[in-house]
mmCIF file of C-alpha atoms in Angstrom:
data_model
loop_
_atom_site.group_PDB
_atom_site.id
_atom_site.type_symbol
_atom_site.label_atom_id
_atom_site.label_comp_id
_atom_site.label_asym_id
_atom_site.label_seq_id
_atom_site.Cartn_x
_atom_site.Cartn_y
_atom_site.Cartn_z
ATOM 1 C CA MET A 28 8.191 -6.573 -22.105
ATOM 2 C CA SER A 29 9.192 -8.179 -25.342
ATOM 3 C CA ALA A 30 11.430 -11.097 -24.469
ATOM 4 C CA PRO A 31 10.023 -13.747 -22.409
ATOM 5 C CA ASP A 32 11.389 -13.782 -18.799
ATOM 6 C CA THR A 33 13.412 -16.543 -17.723
ATOM 7 C CA GLY A 34 13.097 -15.873 -14.092
ATOM 8 C CA GLY A 35 16.488 -14.393 -13.828
ATOM 9 C CA ASP A 36 17.405 -10.746 -13.748
ATOM 10 C CA SER A 37 15.110 -9.214 -16.307
ATOM 11 C CA TYR A 38 16.730 -5.802 -16.523
ATOM 12 C CA THR A 39 17.351 -4.411 -19.907
ATOM 13 C CA GLU A 40 19.160 -1.114 -20.511
ATOM 14 C CA SER A 41 16.739 1.052 -22.330
ATOM 15 C CA GLN A 42 17.727 4.582 -23.403
ATOM 16 C CA VAL A 43 14.227 5.686 -23.641
ATOM 17 C CA ILE A 44 13.144 4.587 -20.090
ATOM 18 C CA MET A 45 16.341 5.909 -18.751
ATOM 19 C CA SER A 46 15.826 9.350 -20.324
ATOM 20 C CA THR A 47 12.235 9.500 -19.361
ATOM 21 C CA VAL A 48 13.050 8.598 -15.764
ATOM 22 C CA LYS A 49 15.795 11.070 -15.426
ATOM 23 C CA ILE A 50 13.423 13.838 -16.516
ATOM 24 C CA VAL A 51 10.248 12.750 -14.688
ATOM 25 C CA THR A 52 11.894 11.667 -11.436
ATOM 26 C CA PRO A 53 12.449 15.161 -9.712
ATOM 27 C CA PHE A 54 8.814 16.197 -10.581
ATOM 28 C CA VAL A 55 7.441 13.031 -9.111
ATOM 29 C CA LEU A 56 9.496 13.527 -6.030
ATOM 30 C CA THR A 57 8.534 17.151 -5.641
ATOM 31 C CA TYR A 58 4.842 16.151 -6.086
ATOM 32 C CA GLY A 59 5.161 13.467 -3.449
ATOM 33 C CA LEU A 60 6.729 15.990 -1.069
ATOM 34 C CA PHE A 61 4.032 18.356 -1.957
ATOM 35 C CA VAL A 62 1.225 15.915 -1.303
ATOM 36 C CA THR A 63 2.974 14.994 2.121
ATOM 37 C CA PHE A 64 3.640 18.467 3.465
ATOM 38 C CA HIS A 65 0.327 20.192 2.199
ATOM 39 C CA GLY A 66 -1.859 17.327 3.073
ATOM 40 C CA ALA A 67 -3.296 19.199 5.935
ATOM 41 C CA ASP A 68 -4.945 21.981 3.632
ATOM 42 C CA THR A 69 -5.383 20.033 0.262
ATOM 43 C CA PRO A 70 -6.117 16.504 -0.582
ATOM 44 C CA GLY A 71 -3.583 14.073 0.221
ATOM 45 C CA GLY A 72 -1.467 13.424 3.352
ATOM 46 C CA GLY A 73 1.129 11.254 4.788
ATOM 47 C CA PHE A 74 -0.044 7.870 3.258
ATOM 48 C CA GLN A 75 -0.516 9.129 -0.399
ATOM 49 C CA GLY A 76 2.587 11.244 -0.314
ATOM 50 C CA GLY A 77 4.816 8.484 1.157
ATOM 51 C CA ALA A 78 3.480 6.025 -1.628
ATOM 52 C CA ILE A 79 4.448 8.570 -4.329
ATOM 53 C CA ILE A 80 7.958 9.112 -2.679
ATOM 54 C CA GLY A 81 8.393 5.287 -2.510
ATOM 55 C CA VAL A 82 7.485 5.025 -6.246
ATOM 56 C CA VAL A 83 10.288 7.370 -7.083
ATOM 57 C CA ILE A 84 12.808 4.731 -6.078
ATOM 58 C CA LEU A 85 10.855 2.127 -7.825
ATOM 59 C CA MET A 86 11.184 4.110 -11.001
ATOM 60 C CA LEU A 87 14.834 4.561 -10.617
ATOM 61 C CA ALA A 88 15.139 0.910 -10.130
ATOM 62 C CA PHE A 89 13.209 0.012 -13.098
ATOM 63 C CA ALA A 90 15.422 2.366 -15.223
ATOM 64 C CA PHE A 91 19.018 1.732 -13.912
ATOM 65 C CA GLY A 92 18.629 -1.776 -12.605
ATOM 66 C CA ILE A 93 17.450 -3.099 -9.302
ATOM 67 C CA GLU A 94 20.677 -4.300 -7.934
ATOM 68 C CA PRO A 95 22.553 -0.891 -8.399
ATOM 69 C CA THR A 96 19.664 0.702 -6.695
ATOM 70 C CA ARG A 97 19.832 -1.714 -3.719
ATOM 71 C CA ASP A 98 23.527 -1.173 -3.541
ATOM 72 C CA TRP A 99 23.003 2.719 -3.662
ATOM 73 C CA LEU A 100 20.185 2.777 -1.083
ATOM 74 C CA ALA A 101 21.518 1.137 2.079
ATOM 75 C CA ASN A 102 19.267 -1.486 3.670
ATOM 76 C CA SER A 103 19.530 0.308 7.068
ATOM 77 C CA THR A 104 17.900 3.492 5.328
ATOM 78 C CA VAL A 105 14.738 1.400 4.528
ATOM 79 C CA ILE A 106 14.466 -0.112 7.936
ATOM 80 C CA GLY A 107 15.293 3.083 9.518
ATOM 81 C CA LEU A 108 12.316 4.751 7.662
ATOM 82 C CA ILE A 109 9.849 2.097 8.759
ATOM 83 C CA ALA A 110 11.056 1.854 12.305
ATOM 84 C CA GLY A 111 11.857 5.430 12.694
ATOM 85 C CA GLY A 112 8.343 6.461 11.499
ATOM 86 C CA VAL A 113 6.678 4.293 14.141
ATOM 87 C CA VAL A 114 9.042 5.745 16.676
ATOM 88 C CA ALA A 115 8.382 9.336 15.693
ATOM 89 C CA PHE A 116 4.642 8.818 15.667
ATOM 90 C CA ALA A 117 4.742 7.226 19.065
ATOM 91 C CA GLY A 118 7.326 9.633 20.347
ATOM 92 C CA ILE A 119 5.019 12.802 19.523
ATOM 93 C CA GLY A 120 2.147 10.941 21.326
ATOM 94 C CA VAL A 121 4.051 10.121 24.329
ATOM 95 C CA ALA A 122 5.657 13.618 24.517
ATOM 96 C CA THR A 123 2.079 15.085 24.905
ATOM 97 C CA MET A 124 1.492 12.523 27.691
ATOM 98 C CA LEU A 125 4.776 13.504 29.232
ATOM 99 C CA LEU A 126 3.554 17.150 29.161
ATOM 100 C CA GLY A 127 0.572 16.195 31.211
ATOM 101 C CA GLY A 128 -1.925 15.653 28.580
ATOM 102 C CA ALA A 129 -3.529 12.653 26.647
ATOM 103 C CA PHE A 130 -2.008 10.669 23.757
ATOM 104 C CA LEU A 131 -1.560 13.076 20.798
ATOM 105 C CA GLU A 132 -3.040 16.100 22.652
ATOM 106 C CA TYR A 133 -1.336 18.597 20.406
ATOM 107 C CA ARG A 134 -1.994 21.742 21.999
ATOM 108 C CA LEU A 135 0.469 20.976 24.854
ATOM 109 C CA LEU A 136 3.388 20.991 22.383
ATOM 110 C CA PRO A 137 5.854 23.755 23.162
ATOM 111 C CA ILE A 138 5.968 24.912 19.477
ATOM 112 C CA PRO A 139 4.157 27.802 17.628
ATOM 113 C CA ASP A 140 0.718 26.564 16.142
ATOM 114 C CA PRO A 141 1.106 23.434 17.997
ATOM 115 C CA VAL A 142 -1.993 21.581 16.802
ATOM 116 C CA ARG A 143 -1.229 22.264 13.187
ATOM 117 C CA TYR A 144 2.450 21.211 13.376
ATOM 118 C CA GLY A 145 1.783 18.344 15.604
ATOM 119 C CA MET A 146 -0.564 16.887 12.877
ATOM 120 C CA GLU A 147 2.006 17.695 10.268
ATOM 121 C CA GLY A 148 4.588 15.999 12.310
ATOM 122 C CA ILE A 149 2.903 12.720 12.683
ATOM 123 C CA GLU A 150 1.765 12.835 9.002
ATOM 124 C CA ILE A 151 5.343 13.661 7.619
ATOM 125 C CA LEU A 152 7.674 12.012 10.229
ATOM 126 C CA GLY A 153 5.331 9.272 10.967
ATOM 127 C CA VAL A 154 3.111 7.879 8.180
ATOM 128 C CA ALA A 155 4.871 9.016 5.275
ATOM 129 C CA ALA A 156 8.086 7.457 6.476
ATOM 130 C CA ILE A 157 6.517 4.198 7.460
ATOM 131 C CA VAL A 158 4.623 3.936 3.950
ATOM 132 C CA SER A 159 7.522 4.981 1.708
ATOM 133 C CA GLY A 160 9.828 2.620 3.557
ATOM 134 C CA THR A 161 7.378 -0.176 3.224
ATOM 135 C CA VAL A 162 6.892 0.313 -0.409
ATOM 136 C CA ILE A 163 10.410 0.374 -1.114
ATOM 137 C CA GLY A 164 11.193 -2.611 1.177
ATOM 138 C CA LEU A 165 8.440 -4.829 -0.395
ATOM 139 C CA PHE A 166 9.776 -3.992 -3.833
ATOM 140 C CA PHE A 167 13.366 -5.062 -2.999
ATOM 141 C CA VAL A 168 12.069 -8.204 -1.266
ATOM 142 C CA THR A 169 9.909 -9.199 -4.276
ATOM 143 C CA ALA A 170 12.613 -8.353 -6.734
ATOM 144 C CA ALA A 171 15.248 -10.442 -4.736
ATOM 145 C CA GLY A 172 13.109 -13.549 -5.489
ATOM 146 C CA PHE A 173 12.499 -16.469 -3.181
ATOM 147 C CA THR A 174 14.468 -19.697 -3.620
ATOM 148 C CA ALA A 175 15.225 -22.465 -1.240
ATOM 149 C CA GLU A 176 18.848 -21.421 -0.825
ATOM 150 C CA THR A 177 17.959 -17.792 0.209
ATOM 151 C CA THR A 178 15.819 -19.082 2.864
ATOM 152 C CA ALA A 179 17.779 -21.861 4.390
ATOM 153 C CA ARG A 180 16.624 -22.456 7.943
ATOM 154 C CA PRO A 181 19.260 -22.283 10.683
ATOM 155 C CA GLU A 182 20.132 -25.645 12.083
ATOM 156 C CA ARG A 183 18.038 -26.445 15.111
ATOM 157 C CA SER A 184 17.777 -28.958 17.626
ATOM 158 C CA ARG A 185 15.263 -31.293 16.445
ATOM 159 C CA VAL A 186 12.765 -31.986 19.150
ATOM 160 C CA GLY A 187 9.767 -34.138 18.765
ATOM 161 C CA THR A 188 10.377 -34.821 15.278
ATOM 162 C CA SER A 189 8.545 -38.059 15.453
ATOM 163 C CA GLU A 190 5.702 -38.863 17.801
ATOM 164 C CA GLY A 191 6.559 -41.072 20.972
ATOM 165 C CA ASP A 192 10.098 -39.851 20.580
ATOM 166 C CA GLN A 193 12.109 -39.789 23.824
ATOM 167 C CA PRO A 194 13.572 -36.450 24.444
ATOM 168 C CA ARG A 195 17.163 -36.747 23.871
ATOM 169 C CA ILE A 196 19.689 -36.232 26.746
ATOM 170 C CA ARG A 197 22.697 -35.533 24.578
ATOM 171 C CA GLY A 198 21.099 -32.453 23.075
ATOM 172 C CA ASP A 199 21.157 -32.007 19.329
ATOM 173 C CA THR A 200 23.495 -34.587 17.929
ATOM 174 C CA ASP A 201 22.743 -35.096 14.344
ATOM 175 C CA THR A 202 23.441 -38.735 14.207
ATOM 176 C CA GLU A 203 20.531 -40.867 13.291
ATOM 177 C CA GLY A 204 19.510 -44.432 13.798
ATOM 178 C CA ASP A 205 21.569 -45.130 16.908
ATOM 179 C CA ASP A 206 18.662 -46.802 18.756
ATOM 180 C CA MET B 24 -25.809 10.324 -14.116
ATOM 181 C CA THR B 25 -23.745 12.308 -16.457
ATOM 182 C CA PRO B 26 -22.379 10.601 -19.602
ATOM 183 C CA LEU B 27 -18.772 10.732 -17.968
ATOM 184 C CA GLU B 28 -19.942 8.686 -15.088
ATOM 185 C CA ALA B 29 -21.824 6.261 -17.171
ATOM 186 C CA THR B 30 -18.850 5.782 -19.328
ATOM 187 C CA LEU B 31 -16.497 5.338 -16.336
ATOM 188 C CA ILE B 32 -18.771 2.736 -14.684
ATOM 189 C CA ALA B 33 -18.978 0.743 -17.704
ATOM 190 C CA PHE B 34 -15.257 0.965 -18.065
ATOM 191 C CA VAL B 35 -14.736 -0.251 -14.538
ATOM 192 C CA LEU B 36 -17.192 -3.167 -14.922
ATOM 193 C CA VAL B 37 -15.628 -4.332 -18.237
ATOM 194 C CA THR B 38 -12.037 -4.162 -16.813
ATOM 195 C CA ALA B 39 -13.117 -6.025 -13.776
ATOM 196 C CA VAL B 40 -14.691 -8.828 -15.793
ATOM 197 C CA ALA B 41 -11.683 -8.876 -18.334
ATOM 198 C CA THR B 42 -9.357 -9.113 -15.251
ATOM 199 C CA ALA B 43 -11.090 -12.231 -14.221
ATOM 200 C CA LEU B 44 -11.436 -13.664 -17.624
ATOM 201 C CA PHE B 45 -8.063 -13.107 -19.231
ATOM 202 C CA ARG B 46 -5.863 -16.206 -19.412
ATOM 203 C CA ASP B 47 -2.647 -14.562 -19.807
ATOM 204 C CA VAL B 48 -1.413 -13.241 -16.356
ATOM 205 C CA LEU B 49 0.316 -10.122 -17.837
ATOM 206 C CA SER B 50 -2.785 -9.127 -19.656
ATOM 207 C CA ALA B 51 -4.822 -9.583 -16.468
ATOM 208 C CA ILE B 52 -2.427 -7.361 -14.457
ATOM 209 C CA ILE B 53 -2.440 -4.573 -17.039
ATOM 210 C CA VAL B 54 -6.196 -4.587 -17.100
ATOM 211 C CA PHE B 55 -6.401 -4.536 -13.510
ATOM 212 C CA GLY B 56 -4.107 -1.396 -13.404
ATOM 213 C CA ALA B 57 -6.616 0.082 -15.745
ATOM 214 C CA TYR B 58 -9.435 -0.790 -13.334
ATOM 215 C CA SER B 59 -7.823 0.895 -10.485
ATOM 216 C CA LEU B 60 -7.219 4.090 -12.658
ATOM 217 C CA GLY B 61 -10.952 4.038 -13.307
ATOM 218 C CA MET B 62 -11.773 3.584 -9.773
ATOM 219 C CA ALA B 63 -9.520 6.547 -8.757
ATOM 220 C CA ILE B 64 -11.350 8.691 -11.277
ATOM 221 C CA ILE B 65 -14.755 7.676 -9.933
ATOM 222 C CA TYR B 66 -13.697 8.475 -6.399
ATOM 223 C CA THR B 67 -12.684 11.948 -7.623
ATOM 224 C CA LEU B 68 -16.079 12.442 -9.118
ATOM 225 C CA LEU B 69 -17.614 11.422 -5.844
ATOM 226 C CA LEU B 70 -15.772 14.164 -4.329
ATOM 227 C CA ALA B 71 -13.270 11.890 -2.296
ATOM 228 C CA PRO B 72 -9.867 13.144 -3.615
ATOM 229 C CA ASP B 73 -8.030 11.698 -0.714
ATOM 230 C CA VAL B 74 -9.425 8.164 -1.360
ATOM 231 C CA ALA B 75 -8.606 8.771 -5.038
ATOM 232 C CA MET B 76 -5.131 9.543 -4.521
ATOM 233 C CA THR B 77 -4.688 6.509 -2.452
ATOM 234 C CA GLU B 78 -6.230 4.307 -5.019
ATOM 235 C CA ALA B 79 -4.098 5.800 -7.839
ATOM 236 C CA ALA B 80 -0.842 5.599 -5.850
ATOM 237 C CA ILE B 81 -1.181 2.292 -4.205
ATOM 238 C CA SER B 82 -3.617 0.215 -6.362
ATOM 239 C CA ALA B 83 -2.767 1.495 -9.869
ATOM 240 C CA GLY B 84 0.903 2.072 -9.129
ATOM 241 C CA VAL B 85 2.631 -0.024 -6.430
ATOM 242 C CA THR B 86 0.383 -3.102 -6.731
ATOM 243 C CA THR B 87 0.888 -3.139 -10.497
ATOM 244 C CA ILE B 88 4.682 -2.999 -9.996
ATOM 245 C CA LEU B 89 4.540 -5.701 -7.408
ATOM 246 C CA LEU B 90 2.600 -8.056 -9.477
ATOM 247 C CA LEU B 91 4.695 -7.391 -12.625
ATOM 248 C CA LEU B 92 7.716 -8.253 -10.466
ATOM 249 C CA THR B 93 6.170 -11.303 -9.190
ATOM 250 C CA ILE B 94 5.354 -12.792 -12.675
ATOM 251 C CA ALA B 95 9.040 -11.767 -13.759
ATOM 252 C CA LYS B 96 10.384 -13.639 -10.679
ATOM 253 C CA THR B 97 8.127 -16.653 -11.328
ATOM 254 C CA VAL B 98 6.687 -18.419 -14.413
ATOM 255 C CA ARG B 99 4.313 -16.973 -16.928
ATOM 256 C CA PRO B 100 2.590 -20.008 -18.303
ATOM 257 C CA PRO B 101 2.153 -19.679 -22.169
ATOM 258 C CA THR B 102 -1.399 -19.844 -23.384
ATOM 259 C CA ASP B 103 -2.999 -20.069 -26.820
ATOM 260 C CA GLU B 104 -6.450 -19.071 -25.762
ATOM 261 C CA LEU B 105 -7.378 -15.430 -24.961
ATOM 262 C CA PHE B 106 -9.866 -16.072 -22.286
ATOM 263 C CA GLU B 107 -10.340 -18.583 -19.519
ATOM 264 C CA SER B 108 -12.950 -21.189 -20.239
ATOM 265 C CA VAL B 109 -16.284 -20.196 -18.540
ATOM 266 C CA ASN B 110 -18.097 -22.744 -16.355
ATOM 267 C CA VAL B 111 -21.605 -21.958 -17.523
ATOM 268 C CA PRO B 112 -23.582 -23.260 -14.407
ATOM 269 C CA ALA B 113 -21.214 -21.339 -12.133
ATOM 270 C CA LEU B 114 -21.683 -18.265 -14.275
ATOM 271 C CA ILE B 115 -25.526 -18.604 -14.128
ATOM 272 C CA ALA B 116 -25.427 -18.961 -10.364
ATOM 273 C CA VAL B 117 -23.157 -16.105 -9.724
ATOM 274 C CA GLY B 118 -24.930 -14.090 -12.075
ATOM 275 C CA ALA B 119 -28.230 -14.637 -10.521
ATOM 276 C CA PHE B 120 -26.763 -13.801 -7.153
ATOM 277 C CA ALA B 121 -25.313 -10.657 -8.430
ATOM 278 C CA LEU B 122 -28.612 -9.709 -10.009
ATOM 279 C CA VAL B 123 -30.573 -10.328 -6.890
ATOM 280 C CA LEU B 124 -28.021 -8.605 -4.757
ATOM 281 C CA GLY B 125 -27.908 -5.623 -7.112
ATOM 282 C CA ALA B 126 -31.811 -5.356 -7.318
ATOM 283 C CA ALA B 127 -31.991 -5.378 -3.470
ATOM 284 C CA VAL B 128 -29.019 -3.132 -2.779
ATOM 285 C CA LEU B 129 -28.743 -0.401 -5.608
ATOM 286 C CA PRO B 130 -32.194 1.157 -5.161
ATOM 287 C CA GLU B 131 -31.376 1.639 -1.465
ATOM 288 C CA ILE B 132 -28.064 3.553 -2.100
ATOM 289 C CA PRO B 133 -28.802 7.223 -1.590
ATOM 290 C CA ALA B 134 -27.917 9.598 -4.423
ATOM 291 C CA VAL B 135 -24.728 11.557 -4.246
ATOM 292 C CA GLY B 136 -25.117 14.730 -2.045
ATOM 293 C CA ASP B 137 -28.510 13.448 -0.726
ATOM 294 C CA PRO B 138 -29.273 15.303 2.518
ATOM 295 C CA ASP B 139 -31.174 12.260 3.808
ATOM 296 C CA ALA B 140 -28.273 10.034 3.174
ATOM 297 C CA ILE B 141 -27.417 7.423 5.818
ATOM 298 C CA ALA B 142 -24.018 9.238 6.606
ATOM 299 C CA TRP B 143 -26.151 12.061 8.013
ATOM 300 C CA ALA B 144 -27.903 9.520 10.425
ATOM 301 C CA ASN B 145 -25.760 11.054 13.122
ATOM 302 C CA PRO B 146 -25.569 14.689 11.980
ATOM 303 C CA GLU B 147 -24.213 16.071 15.364
ATOM 304 C CA VAL B 148 -21.075 14.125 14.905
ATOM 305 C CA THR B 149 -20.525 14.622 11.165
ATOM 306 C CA GLY B 150 -21.659 18.259 11.456
ATOM 307 C CA TYR B 151 -19.347 18.810 14.351
ATOM 308 C CA TYR B 152 -16.305 17.809 12.300
ATOM 309 C CA LEU B 153 -17.231 19.878 9.321
ATOM 310 C CA GLN B 154 -18.009 23.117 11.336
ATOM 311 C CA ASN B 155 -15.455 22.898 14.047
ATOM 312 C CA THR B 156 -12.207 21.498 12.007
ATOM 313 C CA TYR B 157 -10.741 24.810 11.468
ATOM 314 C CA ALA B 158 -11.516 26.301 14.689
ATOM 315 C CA ASP B 159 -10.195 23.351 16.567
ATOM 316 C CA THR B 160 -6.941 22.536 14.559
ATOM 317 C CA GLY B 161 -6.345 25.444 12.051
ATOM 318 C CA VAL B 162 -6.163 23.040 9.108
ATOM 319 C CA GLN B 163 -8.532 23.136 6.132
ATOM 320 C CA ASN B 164 -8.725 19.497 5.219
ATOM 321 C CA SER B 165 -11.430 17.941 7.344
ATOM 322 C CA VAL B 166 -10.335 14.370 6.424
ATOM 323 C CA ALA B 167 -6.670 15.125 7.544
ATOM 324 C CA ALA B 168 -8.093 16.539 10.818
ATOM 325 C CA VAL B 169 -10.325 13.595 11.472
ATOM 326 C CA LEU B 170 -7.266 11.297 10.598
ATOM 327 C CA ALA B 171 -4.533 13.035 12.588
ATOM 328 C CA ALA B 172 -6.240 14.904 15.363
ATOM 329 C CA TYR B 173 -9.748 13.698 16.124
ATOM 330 C CA ARG B 174 -8.884 10.038 15.456
ATOM 331 C CA GLY B 175 -5.105 10.212 15.963
ATOM 332 C CA PHE B 176 -4.973 7.078 18.162
ATOM 333 C CA ASP B 177 -6.667 5.109 15.494
ATOM 334 C CA THR B 178 -4.267 6.345 12.843
ATOM 335 C CA PHE B 179 -1.405 5.382 15.108
ATOM 336 C CA GLY B 180 -2.842 1.857 15.164
ATOM 337 C CA GLU B 181 -2.996 1.882 11.234
ATOM 338 C CA ALA B 182 0.566 3.112 10.896
ATOM 339 C CA VAL B 183 1.616 0.228 13.277
ATOM 340 C CA VAL B 184 -0.242 -2.282 10.981
ATOM 341 C CA VAL B 185 1.708 -1.065 7.786
ATOM 342 C CA PHE B 186 4.937 -1.551 10.055
ATOM 343 C CA GLY B 187 3.757 -4.925 10.969
ATOM 344 C CA ALA B 188 3.094 -5.806 7.511
ATOM 345 C CA ALA B 189 6.736 -5.053 6.451
ATOM 346 C CA VAL B 190 8.029 -7.117 9.476
ATOM 347 C CA ALA B 191 5.524 -9.969 8.596
ATOM 348 C CA VAL B 192 6.871 -10.145 5.063
ATOM 349 C CA LEU B 193 10.533 -10.422 6.292
ATOM 350 C CA LEU B 194 9.404 -13.107 8.907
ATOM 351 C CA VAL B 195 7.713 -15.291 6.318
ATOM 352 C CA LEU B 196 10.839 -15.037 3.933
ATOM 353 C CA HIS B 197 13.313 -15.893 6.855
ATOM 354 C CA ARG B 198 15.139 -12.624 5.875
ATOM 355 C CA GLU B 199 16.664 -10.033 8.316
ATOM 356 C CA VAL B 200 17.150 -7.347 5.445
ATOM 357 C CA PHE B 201 15.123 -6.028 2.597
ATOM 358 C CA ALA B 202 17.323 -7.499 -0.075
#
């Protein structure tokens, strides 16, 4: 952070950061997956592991530029992670209900060691996916910035813009001042 | 209280006050990240590794990155002074409040590992989880078992809250994609 930021794209190509991220990223991703998959027996779990997995993408974006990272990681992937996590979590819960039990009554699942792997399922497929997707998505939204042009509201019929206004019969004509 | 704990508590207090007092936004963000790291180590010493990992990943990592991105995208007002000017009457009032609160609350907090601690006010519940986690679920991490098995429905609600946060950000920004 040497040069003062001008509010534009503040990416500078640094050989040091790129080399460091290239070396460190595989280990961070492995650690995030370990924390996620091993959270049932050691400290950690889906929330912490998902956050670490999301940070891997943030590191890549810092090293190689946010725009290339956004082009590389399709937006549908991020939304799929977030929404798919909720669907997977709810799906496991509803599946046990369809099998005649309560919500998330794992012992009814037709898999070996159902309680353990049911818990792993909601932690990995559900919570970790939601958290990692949310971290990545918030990062991209924040990096994209917020200006008046990017958030131009769609044209709407202006109803009740001033008090005592008669509702217009002709719909949303944009002509003003024809009283 | 070991010297390590005393040092950490002093470090956390100093960084918290510095976060409030630094006039430069970038300095405040960096010190805030250091504060989160100190809190994570304190949680580890208090034998709460799951909480410590969350604090380190979310608070020290993701929050710092998002705040840095925010000042990169907005303005960082130049300052000549290092610290904010302190409002002395307000400082006296807040300090007195904190002193009274501390004098009232701190002696009542049980020591770490105290068998008469208030967490054991309901020993049949807490003891049930600790004694039956492995027999009921087959996982060794009691925290994960409570989150994913005993209180799975609550965790589903929390996961949906994170999903809702991501949706709410898009809604506020009038966007349909994380870009």
